[in-house]
Amino acid sequence: MIEHVRSERKVLGLIMDVFNPLTVNLWGANINRRTVENVKKAGFLETEVTNLAGDIVKEIIINNKK
């Protein structure tokens, strides 16, 4: 999957948190999701993560061996 996620950089991540309510109300999209963490919490052990645009847009490949 290609996913837009919260930046791991402290200041940029905070800015994304502040603006998230606005983007949700305007476009319905959360800009501060922690998708990689959530995938791991869901129990998927074999994941490949590639940064496509800084640390905000990622390609996440999950091998479904939960």
GROMACS .gro file of C-alpha atoms in nm:
model
   66
    1MET     CA    1   0.000   0.000   0.000
    2ILE     CA    2   0.105   0.361  -0.048
    3GLU     CA    3   0.030   0.561   0.264
    4HIS     CA    4   0.061   0.922   0.380
    5VAL     CA    5   0.173   0.910   0.744
    6ARG     CA    6   0.278   1.136   1.030
    7SER     CA    7   0.637   1.256   1.003
    8GLU     CA    8   0.884   1.110   1.250
    9ARG     CA    9   1.059   1.448   1.266
   10LYS     CA   10   0.956   1.617   1.589
   11VAL     CA   11   0.858   1.965   1.461
   12LEU     CA   12   0.698   1.848   1.137
   13GLY     CA   13   0.503   1.578   1.323
   14LEU     CA   14   0.371   1.841   1.566
   15ILE     CA   15   0.267   2.067   1.278
   16MET     CA   16   0.084   1.775   1.117
   17ASP     CA   17  -0.096   1.708   1.448
   18VAL     CA   18  -0.206   2.073   1.470
   19PHE     CA   19  -0.336   2.083   1.110
   20ASN     CA   20  -0.499   1.738   1.113
   21PRO     CA   21  -0.846   1.857   1.230
   22LEU     CA   22  -0.851   2.107   0.943
   23THR     CA   23  -0.763   1.848   0.679
   24VAL     CA   24  -1.018   1.604   0.819
   25ASN     CA   25  -1.291   1.869   0.796
   26LEU     CA   26  -1.189   1.987   0.447
   27TRP     CA   27  -1.095   1.660   0.275
   28GLY     CA   28  -1.180   1.384   0.519
   29ALA     CA   29  -0.817   1.272   0.534
   30ASN     CA   30  -0.605   1.226   0.846
   31ILE     CA   31  -0.252   1.347   0.777
   32ASN     CA   32  -0.101   1.221   1.100
   33ARG     CA   33  -0.168   0.848   1.101
   34ARG     CA   34   0.096   0.614   1.240
   35THR     CA   35   0.026   0.336   0.993
   36VAL     CA   36   0.354   0.146   1.023
   37GLU     CA   37   0.315   0.126   1.403
   38ASN     CA   38  -0.048   0.017   1.367
   39VAL     CA   39   0.043  -0.258   1.120
   40LYS     CA   40   0.297  -0.396   1.366
   41LYS     CA   41   0.052  -0.367   1.658
   42ALA     CA   42  -0.198  -0.566   1.450
   43GLY     CA   43   0.047  -0.855   1.458
   44PHE     CA   44   0.196  -0.848   1.110
   45LEU     CA   45   0.560  -0.943   1.158
   46GLU     CA   46   0.698  -0.935   0.804
   47THR     CA   47   0.672  -0.583   0.665
   48GLU     CA   48   0.884  -0.389   0.419
   49VAL     CA   49   0.872  -0.009   0.441
   50THR     CA   50   1.018   0.223   0.178
   51ASN     CA   51   1.014   0.602   0.210
   52LEU     CA   52   0.887   0.754  -0.115
   53ALA     CA   53   0.870   1.124  -0.021
   54GLY     CA   54   1.075   1.214   0.283
   55ASP     CA   55   0.934   1.024   0.575
   56ILE     CA   56   0.573   1.118   0.500
   57VAL     CA   57   0.477   0.903   0.199
   58LYS     CA   58   0.566   0.537   0.240
   59GLU     CA   59   0.525   0.214   0.050
   60ILE     CA   60   0.429  -0.056   0.299
   61ILE     CA   61   0.441  -0.418   0.188
   62ILE     CA   62   0.287  -0.669   0.427
   63ASN     CA   63   0.342  -1.041   0.394
   64ASN     CA   64   0.024  -1.183   0.545
   65LYS     CA   65   0.173  -1.431   0.790
   66LYS     CA   66  -0.008  -1.305   1.097
   0.00000   0.00000   0.00000
